[in-house]
Short mmCIF file of C-alpha atoms in Angstrom, two decimals:
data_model
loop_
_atom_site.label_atom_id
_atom_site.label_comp_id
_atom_site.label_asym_id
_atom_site.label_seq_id
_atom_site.Cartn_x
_atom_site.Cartn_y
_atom_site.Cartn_z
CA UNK A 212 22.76 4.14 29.96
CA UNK A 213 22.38 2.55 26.60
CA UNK A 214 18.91 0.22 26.50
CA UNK A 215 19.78 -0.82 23.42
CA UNK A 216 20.81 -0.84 19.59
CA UNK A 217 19.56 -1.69 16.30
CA UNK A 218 20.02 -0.47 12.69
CA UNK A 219 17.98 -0.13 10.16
CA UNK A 220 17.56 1.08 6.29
CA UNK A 221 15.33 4.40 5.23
CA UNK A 222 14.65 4.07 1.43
CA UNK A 223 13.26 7.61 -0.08
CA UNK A 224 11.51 7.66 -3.30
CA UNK A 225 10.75 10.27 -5.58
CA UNK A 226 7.30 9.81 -7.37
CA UNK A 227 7.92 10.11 -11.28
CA UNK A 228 5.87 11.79 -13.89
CA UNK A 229 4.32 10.27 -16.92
CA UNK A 230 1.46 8.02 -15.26
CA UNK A 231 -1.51 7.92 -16.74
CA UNK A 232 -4.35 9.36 -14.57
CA UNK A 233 -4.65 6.75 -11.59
CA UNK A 234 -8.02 6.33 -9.56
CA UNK A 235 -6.99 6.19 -5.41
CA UNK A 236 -9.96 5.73 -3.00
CA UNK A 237 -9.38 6.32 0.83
CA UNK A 238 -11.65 4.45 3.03
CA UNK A 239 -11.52 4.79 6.47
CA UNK A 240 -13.62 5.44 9.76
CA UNK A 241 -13.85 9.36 11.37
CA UNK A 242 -10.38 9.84 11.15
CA UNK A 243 -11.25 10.06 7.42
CA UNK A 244 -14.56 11.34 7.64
CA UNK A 245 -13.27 14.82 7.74
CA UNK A 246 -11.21 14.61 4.26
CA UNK A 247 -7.64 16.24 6.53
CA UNK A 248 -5.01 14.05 5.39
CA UNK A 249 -6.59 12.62 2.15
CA UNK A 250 -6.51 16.23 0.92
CA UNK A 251 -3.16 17.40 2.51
CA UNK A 252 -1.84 14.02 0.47
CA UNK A 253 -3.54 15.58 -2.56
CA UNK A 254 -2.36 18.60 -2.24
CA UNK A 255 1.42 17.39 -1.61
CA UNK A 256 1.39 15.09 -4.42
CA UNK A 257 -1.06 16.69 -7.36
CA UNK A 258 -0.67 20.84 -5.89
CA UNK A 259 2.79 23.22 -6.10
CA UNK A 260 3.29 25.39 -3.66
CA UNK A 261 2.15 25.53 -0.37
CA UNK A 262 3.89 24.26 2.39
CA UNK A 263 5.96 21.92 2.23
CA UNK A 264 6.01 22.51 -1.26
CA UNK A 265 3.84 20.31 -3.42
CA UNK A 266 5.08 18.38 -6.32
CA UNK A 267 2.71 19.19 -8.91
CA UNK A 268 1.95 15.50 -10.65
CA UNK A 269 -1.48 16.00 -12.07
CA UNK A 270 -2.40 12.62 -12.74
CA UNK A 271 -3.86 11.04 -9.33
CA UNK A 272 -8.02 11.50 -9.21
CA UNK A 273 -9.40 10.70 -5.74
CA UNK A 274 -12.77 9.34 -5.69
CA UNK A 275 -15.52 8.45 -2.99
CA UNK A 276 -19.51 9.09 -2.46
CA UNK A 277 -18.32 11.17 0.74
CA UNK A 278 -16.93 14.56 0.06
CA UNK A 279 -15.21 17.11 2.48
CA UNK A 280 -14.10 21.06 1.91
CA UNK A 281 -10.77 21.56 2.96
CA UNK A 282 -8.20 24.06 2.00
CA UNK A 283 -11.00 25.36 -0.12
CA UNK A 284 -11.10 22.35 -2.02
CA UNK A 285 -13.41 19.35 -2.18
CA UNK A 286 -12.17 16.52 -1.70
CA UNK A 287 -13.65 12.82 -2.54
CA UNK A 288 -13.47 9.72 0.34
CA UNK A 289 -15.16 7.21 1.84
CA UNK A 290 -14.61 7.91 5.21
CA UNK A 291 -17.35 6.67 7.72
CA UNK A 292 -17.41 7.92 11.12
CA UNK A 293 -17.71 5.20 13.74
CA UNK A 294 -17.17 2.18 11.18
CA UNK A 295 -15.08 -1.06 11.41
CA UNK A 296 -13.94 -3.41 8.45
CA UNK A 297 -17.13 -5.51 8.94
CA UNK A 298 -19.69 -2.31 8.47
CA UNK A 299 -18.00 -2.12 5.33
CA UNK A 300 -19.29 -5.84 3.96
CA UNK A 301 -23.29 -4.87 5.17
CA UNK A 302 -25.94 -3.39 3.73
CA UNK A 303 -24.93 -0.31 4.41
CA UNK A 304 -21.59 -0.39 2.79
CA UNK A 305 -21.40 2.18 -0.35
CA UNK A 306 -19.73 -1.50 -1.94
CA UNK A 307 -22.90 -3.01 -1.02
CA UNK A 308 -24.86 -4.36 -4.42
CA UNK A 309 -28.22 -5.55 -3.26
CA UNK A 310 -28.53 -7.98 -6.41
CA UNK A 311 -25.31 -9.88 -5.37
CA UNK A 312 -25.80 -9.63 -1.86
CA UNK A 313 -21.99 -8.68 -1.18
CA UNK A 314 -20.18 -6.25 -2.06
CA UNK A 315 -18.56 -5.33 -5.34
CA UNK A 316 -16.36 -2.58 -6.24
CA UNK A 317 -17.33 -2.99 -10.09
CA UNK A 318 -20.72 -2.42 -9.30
CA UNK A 319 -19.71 0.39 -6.93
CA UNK A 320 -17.35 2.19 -9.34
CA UNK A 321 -20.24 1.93 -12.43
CA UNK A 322 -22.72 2.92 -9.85
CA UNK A 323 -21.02 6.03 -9.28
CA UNK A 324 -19.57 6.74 -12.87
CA UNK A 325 -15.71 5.84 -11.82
CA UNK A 326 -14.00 4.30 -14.42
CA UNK A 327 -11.48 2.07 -12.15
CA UNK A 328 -9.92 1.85 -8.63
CA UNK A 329 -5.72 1.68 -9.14
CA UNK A 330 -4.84 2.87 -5.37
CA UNK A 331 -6.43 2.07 -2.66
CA UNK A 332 -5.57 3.49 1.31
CA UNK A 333 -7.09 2.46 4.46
CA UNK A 334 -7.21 3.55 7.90
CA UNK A 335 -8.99 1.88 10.72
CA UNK A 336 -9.85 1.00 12.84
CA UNK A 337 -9.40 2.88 16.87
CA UNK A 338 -13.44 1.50 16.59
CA UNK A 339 -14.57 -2.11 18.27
CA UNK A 340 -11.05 -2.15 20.34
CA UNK A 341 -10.79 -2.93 23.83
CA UNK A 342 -7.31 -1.79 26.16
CA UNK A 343 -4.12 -4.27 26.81
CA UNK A 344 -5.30 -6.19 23.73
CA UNK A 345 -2.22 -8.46 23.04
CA UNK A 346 -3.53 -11.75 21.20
CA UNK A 347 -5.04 -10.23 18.14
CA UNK A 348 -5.63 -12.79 14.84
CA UNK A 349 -5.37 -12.15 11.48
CA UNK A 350 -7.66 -14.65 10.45
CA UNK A 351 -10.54 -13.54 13.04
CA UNK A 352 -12.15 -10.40 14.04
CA UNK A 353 -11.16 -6.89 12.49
CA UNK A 354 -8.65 -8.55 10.32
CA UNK A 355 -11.16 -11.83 9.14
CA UNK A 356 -13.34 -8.43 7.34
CA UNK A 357 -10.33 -7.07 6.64
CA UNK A 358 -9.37 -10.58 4.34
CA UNK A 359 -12.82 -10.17 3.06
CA UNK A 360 -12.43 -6.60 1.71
CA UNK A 361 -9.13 -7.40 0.44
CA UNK A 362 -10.48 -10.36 -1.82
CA UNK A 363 -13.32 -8.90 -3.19
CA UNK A 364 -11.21 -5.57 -4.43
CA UNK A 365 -8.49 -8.11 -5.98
CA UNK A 366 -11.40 -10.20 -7.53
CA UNK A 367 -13.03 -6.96 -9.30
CA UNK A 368 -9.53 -5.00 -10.24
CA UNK A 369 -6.47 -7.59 -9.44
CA UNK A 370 -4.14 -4.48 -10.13
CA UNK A 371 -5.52 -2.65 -7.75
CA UNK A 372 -2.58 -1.59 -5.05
CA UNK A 373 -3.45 -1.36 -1.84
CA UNK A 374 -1.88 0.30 1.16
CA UNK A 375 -2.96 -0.37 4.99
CA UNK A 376 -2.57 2.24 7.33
CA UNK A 377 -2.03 1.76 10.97
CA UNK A 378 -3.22 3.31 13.92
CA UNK A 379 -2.12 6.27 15.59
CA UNK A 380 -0.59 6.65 19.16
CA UNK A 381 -3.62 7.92 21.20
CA UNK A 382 -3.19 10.77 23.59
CA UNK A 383 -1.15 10.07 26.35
CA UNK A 384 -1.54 13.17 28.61
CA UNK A 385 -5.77 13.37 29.48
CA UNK A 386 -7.07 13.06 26.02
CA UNK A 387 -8.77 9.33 26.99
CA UNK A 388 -9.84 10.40 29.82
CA UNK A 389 -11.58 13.73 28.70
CA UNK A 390 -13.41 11.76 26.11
CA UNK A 391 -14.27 8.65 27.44
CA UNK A 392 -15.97 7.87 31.21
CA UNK A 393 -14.26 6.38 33.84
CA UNK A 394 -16.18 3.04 33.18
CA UNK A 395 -15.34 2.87 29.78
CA UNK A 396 -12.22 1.08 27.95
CA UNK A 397 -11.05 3.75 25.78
CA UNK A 398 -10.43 5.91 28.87
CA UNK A 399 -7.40 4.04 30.18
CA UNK A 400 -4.28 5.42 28.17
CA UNK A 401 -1.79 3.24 28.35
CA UNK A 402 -4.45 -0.06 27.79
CA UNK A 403 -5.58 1.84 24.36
CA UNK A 404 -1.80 2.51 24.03
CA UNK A 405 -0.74 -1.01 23.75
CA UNK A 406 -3.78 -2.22 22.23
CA UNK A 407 -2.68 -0.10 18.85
CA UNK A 408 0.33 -1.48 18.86
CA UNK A 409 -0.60 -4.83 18.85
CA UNK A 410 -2.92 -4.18 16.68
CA UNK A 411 -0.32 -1.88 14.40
CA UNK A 412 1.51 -5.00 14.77
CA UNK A 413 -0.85 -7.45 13.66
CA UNK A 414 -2.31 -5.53 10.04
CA UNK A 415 1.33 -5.55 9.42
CA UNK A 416 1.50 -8.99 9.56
CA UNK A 417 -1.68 -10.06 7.71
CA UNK A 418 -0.25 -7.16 5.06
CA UNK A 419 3.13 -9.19 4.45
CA UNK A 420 1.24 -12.84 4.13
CA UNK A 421 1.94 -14.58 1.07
CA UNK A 422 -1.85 -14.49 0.47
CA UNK A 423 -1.58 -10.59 -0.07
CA UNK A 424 2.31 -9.33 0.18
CA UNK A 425 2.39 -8.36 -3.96
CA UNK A 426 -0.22 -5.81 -3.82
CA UNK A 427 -0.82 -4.76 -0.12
CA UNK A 428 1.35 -3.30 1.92
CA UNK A 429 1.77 -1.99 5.41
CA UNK A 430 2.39 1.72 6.15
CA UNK A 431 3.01 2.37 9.84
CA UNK A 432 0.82 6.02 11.26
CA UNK A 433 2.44 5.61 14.80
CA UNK A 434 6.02 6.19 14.15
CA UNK A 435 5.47 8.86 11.73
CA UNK A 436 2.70 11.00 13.81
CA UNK A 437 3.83 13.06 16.95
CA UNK A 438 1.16 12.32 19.42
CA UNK A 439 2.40 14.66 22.47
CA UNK A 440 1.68 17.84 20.31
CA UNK A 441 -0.35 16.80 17.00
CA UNK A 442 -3.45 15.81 19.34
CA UNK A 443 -6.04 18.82 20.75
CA UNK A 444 -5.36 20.19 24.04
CA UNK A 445 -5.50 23.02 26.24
CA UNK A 446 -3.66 24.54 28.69
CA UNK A 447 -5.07 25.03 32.15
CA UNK A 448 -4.55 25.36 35.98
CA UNK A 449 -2.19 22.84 37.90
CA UNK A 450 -4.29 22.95 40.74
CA UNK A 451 -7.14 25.15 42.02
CA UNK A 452 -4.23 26.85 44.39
CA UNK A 453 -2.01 27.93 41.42
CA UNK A 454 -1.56 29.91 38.34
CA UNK A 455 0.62 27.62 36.69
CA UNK A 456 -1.08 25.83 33.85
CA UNK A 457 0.27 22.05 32.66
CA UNK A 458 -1.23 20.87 29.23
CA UNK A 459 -4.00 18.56 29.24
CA UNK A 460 -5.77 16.62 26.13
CA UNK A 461 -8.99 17.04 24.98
CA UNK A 462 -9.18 14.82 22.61
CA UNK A 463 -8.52 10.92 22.80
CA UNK A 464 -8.04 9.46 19.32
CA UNK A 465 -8.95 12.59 16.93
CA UNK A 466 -5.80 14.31 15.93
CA UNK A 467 -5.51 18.30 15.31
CA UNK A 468 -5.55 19.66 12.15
CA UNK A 469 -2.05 19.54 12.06
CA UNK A 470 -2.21 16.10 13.45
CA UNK A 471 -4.35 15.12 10.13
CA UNK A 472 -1.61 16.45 8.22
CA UNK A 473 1.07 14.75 9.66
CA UNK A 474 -1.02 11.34 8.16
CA UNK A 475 -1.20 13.20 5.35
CA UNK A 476 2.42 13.69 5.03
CA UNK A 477 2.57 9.70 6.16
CA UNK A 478 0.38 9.02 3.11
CA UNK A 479 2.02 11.25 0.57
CA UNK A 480 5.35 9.52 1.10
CA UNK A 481 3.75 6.00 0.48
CA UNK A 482 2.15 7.59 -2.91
CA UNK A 483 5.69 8.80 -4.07
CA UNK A 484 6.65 4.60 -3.11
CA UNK A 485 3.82 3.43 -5.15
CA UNK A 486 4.97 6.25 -8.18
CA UNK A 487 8.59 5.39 -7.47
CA UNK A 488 9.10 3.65 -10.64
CA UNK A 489 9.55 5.47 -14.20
CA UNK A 490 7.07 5.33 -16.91
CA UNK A 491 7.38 7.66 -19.58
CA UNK A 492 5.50 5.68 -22.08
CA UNK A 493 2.11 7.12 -22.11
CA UNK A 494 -0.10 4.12 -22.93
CA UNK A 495 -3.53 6.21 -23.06
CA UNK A 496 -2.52 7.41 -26.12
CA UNK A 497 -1.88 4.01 -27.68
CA UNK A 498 -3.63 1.82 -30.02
CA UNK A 499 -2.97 -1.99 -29.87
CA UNK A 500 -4.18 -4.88 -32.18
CA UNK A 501 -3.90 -8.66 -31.14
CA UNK A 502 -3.37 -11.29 -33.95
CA UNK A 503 -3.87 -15.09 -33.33
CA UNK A 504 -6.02 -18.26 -32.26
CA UNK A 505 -8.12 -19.21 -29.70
CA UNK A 506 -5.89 -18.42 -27.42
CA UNK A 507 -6.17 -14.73 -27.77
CA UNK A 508 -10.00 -14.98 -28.86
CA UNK A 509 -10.68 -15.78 -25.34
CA UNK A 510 -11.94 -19.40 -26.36
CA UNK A 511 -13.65 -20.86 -23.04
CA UNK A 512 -13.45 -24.74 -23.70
CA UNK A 513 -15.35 -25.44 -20.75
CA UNK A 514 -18.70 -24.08 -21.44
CA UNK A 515 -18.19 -22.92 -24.83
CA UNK A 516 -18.83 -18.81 -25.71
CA UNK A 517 -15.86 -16.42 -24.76
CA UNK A 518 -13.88 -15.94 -21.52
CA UNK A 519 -14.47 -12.52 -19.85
CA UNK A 520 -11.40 -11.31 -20.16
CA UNK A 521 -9.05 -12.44 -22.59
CA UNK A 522 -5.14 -11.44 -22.58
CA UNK A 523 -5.61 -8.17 -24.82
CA UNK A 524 -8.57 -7.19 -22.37
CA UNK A 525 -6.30 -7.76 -19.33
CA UNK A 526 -2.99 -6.11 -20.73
CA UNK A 527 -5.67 -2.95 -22.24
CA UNK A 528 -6.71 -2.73 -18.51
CA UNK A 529 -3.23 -2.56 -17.27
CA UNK A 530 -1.67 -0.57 -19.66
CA UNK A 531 -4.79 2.28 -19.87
CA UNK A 532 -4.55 1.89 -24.15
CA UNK A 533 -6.81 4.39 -25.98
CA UNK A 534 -8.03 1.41 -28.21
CA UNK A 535 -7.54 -2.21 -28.81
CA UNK A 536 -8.95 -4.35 -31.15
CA UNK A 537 -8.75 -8.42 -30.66
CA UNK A 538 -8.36 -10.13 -33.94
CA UNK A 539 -7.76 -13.75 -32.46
CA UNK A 540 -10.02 -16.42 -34.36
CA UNK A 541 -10.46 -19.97 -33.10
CA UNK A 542 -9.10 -22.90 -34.62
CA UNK A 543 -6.85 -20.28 -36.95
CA UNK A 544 -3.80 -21.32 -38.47
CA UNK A 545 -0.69 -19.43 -38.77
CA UNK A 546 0.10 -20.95 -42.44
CA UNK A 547 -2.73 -21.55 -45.38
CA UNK A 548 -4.92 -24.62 -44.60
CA UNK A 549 -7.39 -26.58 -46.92
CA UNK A 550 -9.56 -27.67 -43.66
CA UNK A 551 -11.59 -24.60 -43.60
CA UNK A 552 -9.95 -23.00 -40.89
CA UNK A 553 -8.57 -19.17 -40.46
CA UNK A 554 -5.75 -18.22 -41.36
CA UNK A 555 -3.85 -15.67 -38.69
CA UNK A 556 -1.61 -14.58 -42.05
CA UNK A 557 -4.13 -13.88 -44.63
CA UNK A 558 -5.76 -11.73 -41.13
CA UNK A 559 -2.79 -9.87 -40.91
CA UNK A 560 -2.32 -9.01 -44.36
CA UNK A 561 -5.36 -7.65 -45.35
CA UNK A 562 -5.28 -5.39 -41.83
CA UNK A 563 -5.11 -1.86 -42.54
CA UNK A 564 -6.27 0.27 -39.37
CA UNK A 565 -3.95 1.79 -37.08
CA UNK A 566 -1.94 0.10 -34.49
CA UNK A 567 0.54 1.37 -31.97
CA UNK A 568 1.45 -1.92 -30.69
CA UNK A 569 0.93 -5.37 -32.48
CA UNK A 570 0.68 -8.90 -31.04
CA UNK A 571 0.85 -12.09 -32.96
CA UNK A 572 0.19 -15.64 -31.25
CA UNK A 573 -0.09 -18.59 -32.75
CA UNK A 574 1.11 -22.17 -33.79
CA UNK A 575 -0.86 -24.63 -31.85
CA UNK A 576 -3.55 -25.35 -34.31
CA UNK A 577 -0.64 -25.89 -37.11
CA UNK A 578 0.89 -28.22 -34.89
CA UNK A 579 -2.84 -30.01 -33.84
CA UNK A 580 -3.64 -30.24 -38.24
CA UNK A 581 0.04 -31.50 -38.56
CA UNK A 582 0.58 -29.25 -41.25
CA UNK A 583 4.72 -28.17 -41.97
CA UNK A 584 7.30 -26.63 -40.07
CA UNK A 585 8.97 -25.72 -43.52
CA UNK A 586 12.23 -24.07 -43.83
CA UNK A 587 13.38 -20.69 -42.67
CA UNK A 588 14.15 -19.25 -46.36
CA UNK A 589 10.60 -20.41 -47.62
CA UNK A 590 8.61 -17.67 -48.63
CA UNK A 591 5.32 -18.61 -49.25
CA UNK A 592 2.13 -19.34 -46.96
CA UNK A 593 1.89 -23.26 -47.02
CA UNK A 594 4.63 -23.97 -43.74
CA UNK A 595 4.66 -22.29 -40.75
CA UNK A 596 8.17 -20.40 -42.20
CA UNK A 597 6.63 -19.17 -44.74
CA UNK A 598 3.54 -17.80 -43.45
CA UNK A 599 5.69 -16.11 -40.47
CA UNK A 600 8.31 -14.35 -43.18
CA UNK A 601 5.34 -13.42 -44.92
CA UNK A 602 3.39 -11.81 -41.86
CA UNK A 603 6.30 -10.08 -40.35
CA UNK A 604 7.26 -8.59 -43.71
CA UNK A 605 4.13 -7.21 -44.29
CA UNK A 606 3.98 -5.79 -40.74
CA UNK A 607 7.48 -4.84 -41.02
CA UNK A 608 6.64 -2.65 -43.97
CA UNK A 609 3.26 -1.32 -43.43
CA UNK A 610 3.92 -0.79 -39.72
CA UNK A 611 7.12 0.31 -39.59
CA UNK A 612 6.83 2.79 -36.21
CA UNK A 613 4.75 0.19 -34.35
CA UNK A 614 6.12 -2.10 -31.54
#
């Protein structure tokens, strides 16, 4: 008898070439700890050969404080046995800077000598749960840390990506049981069994929020693992009177080897999602100079001094440039002035160095000091007209393979 019917849509992506070399940290709890399926993801994605075959895109760098061998190869994490999203905000988080008193990935990432964070997976938490949990909130408990986490990544690298993997299926044929005592929560199955998928249910939800649906998104472990024969077992007797044997879990959350793949293979599909798109434009070997006012000084009118990070600084961080140089000068002028002020042409004329890319900005002071529009065939420096035939023409000629 039919149940029921639905339909849905399977998109597969192919992970392109041509990235520069991107910086994905894994942070998770024991299912982590032992490096399985960060590594099997590495190996897919970075590796050829091997089965199933890997792709051989050498540009993803996996970084952590923890470290596991597997395969023969080390591989970097931050996977904490026994942890939840909170033990991640305290003292003893590897985020933890004791001069803020919070965590902070910058401070993390210089404290450790990594130069960014562009990817970044999670998987928790089968830790702090309790069975037939139904009435989970993403804005309390696990997920409340979770939010936390979240916003203090986005705060220190707001192009970070971020990926949120659910839970696992536990065992389902004595694994619980085997593990956990009679008195204990974990040991009833089916309870655990519909506590992850609440839970499942619920980081989904938090992950497609408008607070956090452009850079974090949900990647579902359950339907993509095969819990009746990717957990440990064994095989023994039916009963004391026979020698037929029935298989029986050993373990209740901790997946085989092969069952660490298998979220492995889970997170190497979501890498070829997030690599999905093409970009053959190496930027990191790519100079870029910015031209212009205030503006793209970094001018911070409020308390005077310079903004942190002014446009060039935030498109040099996107883009991964070799070099950029910010030639913005307050109060400039794109056309001559007699007040004293910059002027953005004259800058741009006597500019010799090297530039891949070239950005001009300006106007709004020539507007503020009134001084003239001009015509578009004047050809000197006193109108706006001028000074912007002048500029281009000189970039035009001396410049001529730059964007």
């Amino acid at each position: 008898h039919l149940l029921g019917k639905d339909s849905t849509i399977l998109n597969v992506h192919s992970a392109k070439s041509g990235y520069k070399k991107q910086n994905v940290l894994c942070i998770g709890d024991s299912l982590t700890g032992g490096g399985y399926w960060v590594r099997e993801a590495q190996r897919r994605f970075t590796e050829t050969g091997g089965s199933p075959t890997g792709l051989g895109l050498d540009y993803l760098n996996f970084i952590g404080t923890k470290s596991s061998t597997v395969q023969s190869k080390t591989i970097h994490h931050e996977g904490h046995s026994g942890w939840t999203w909170n033990k991640f905000l305290s003292t003893s988080s590897p985020f933890y800077d004791a001069d803020l008193q919070d965590i902070s990935f910058k401070t993390y990432c210089e404290r450790n000598n990594f130069e960014d964070i562009d990817v970044v997976y999670t998987l928790r938490t089968w830790n702090g749960q309790t069975s037939y949990k139904t009435d989970f909130d993403i804005n309390s408990g696990h997920f409340l840390h979770a939010q936390k986490l979240l916003d203090k990544l986005h705060e220190d690298y707001p192009n970070a990506i971020v990926r949120c993997m659910g839970i696992q299926i536990p065992s389902q044929n004595g694994g619980m049981g085997n593990n956990y005592a009679s008195s204990s929560t974990y040991s009833d199955a089916y309870g655990m069994l519909v506590t992850a998928m609440n839970y499942n249910q619920a980081l989904e939800k938090l992950c497609l929020s408008e607070k956090y649906k452009n850079y974090v998104k949900y990647v579902d472990i359950a339907g993509q693992f095969d819990t009746d024969y990717n957990m440990p077992s064994s095989d023994i007797p039916a009963n004391n009177r026979t020698e037929v044997t029935e298989t029986m879990g050993t373990n209740g959350v901790h997946p085989s080897v092969n069952g660490y793949y298998q979220i492995g293979d889970a997170a190497f599909r979501s890498l070829c999602e997030v690599f999905s798109k093409e970009n053959t434009v190496d930027f990191s070997k790519l100079t870029y100079t910015a031209f212009g006012d205030s503006i793209t000084y970094g001018a911070d009118l409020k308390i005077g001094g310079r903004v942190q990070y002014p446009y060039p600084t935030v498109l040099n961080d996107i883009l991964g440039l070799k070099s950029y140089e910010n030639k913005g000068v307050s109060g400039a002028t794109l056309a001559s002035n007699n007040l004293g002020l910059s002027c953005i042409t004259n800058i741009i004329t006597s500019y010799t160095s090297n530039a891949d890319i070239i950005g001009v900005l300006g106007g709004v002071n020539d507007f503020n000091r009134s001084l003239p529009l001009g015509k578009v065939t004047d050809r000197d420096t006193s109108t706006i007209f001028g000074a912007l035939h002048t500029s281009m023409s000189y970039l035009k000629e001396n410049y001529k393979d730059s964007f």
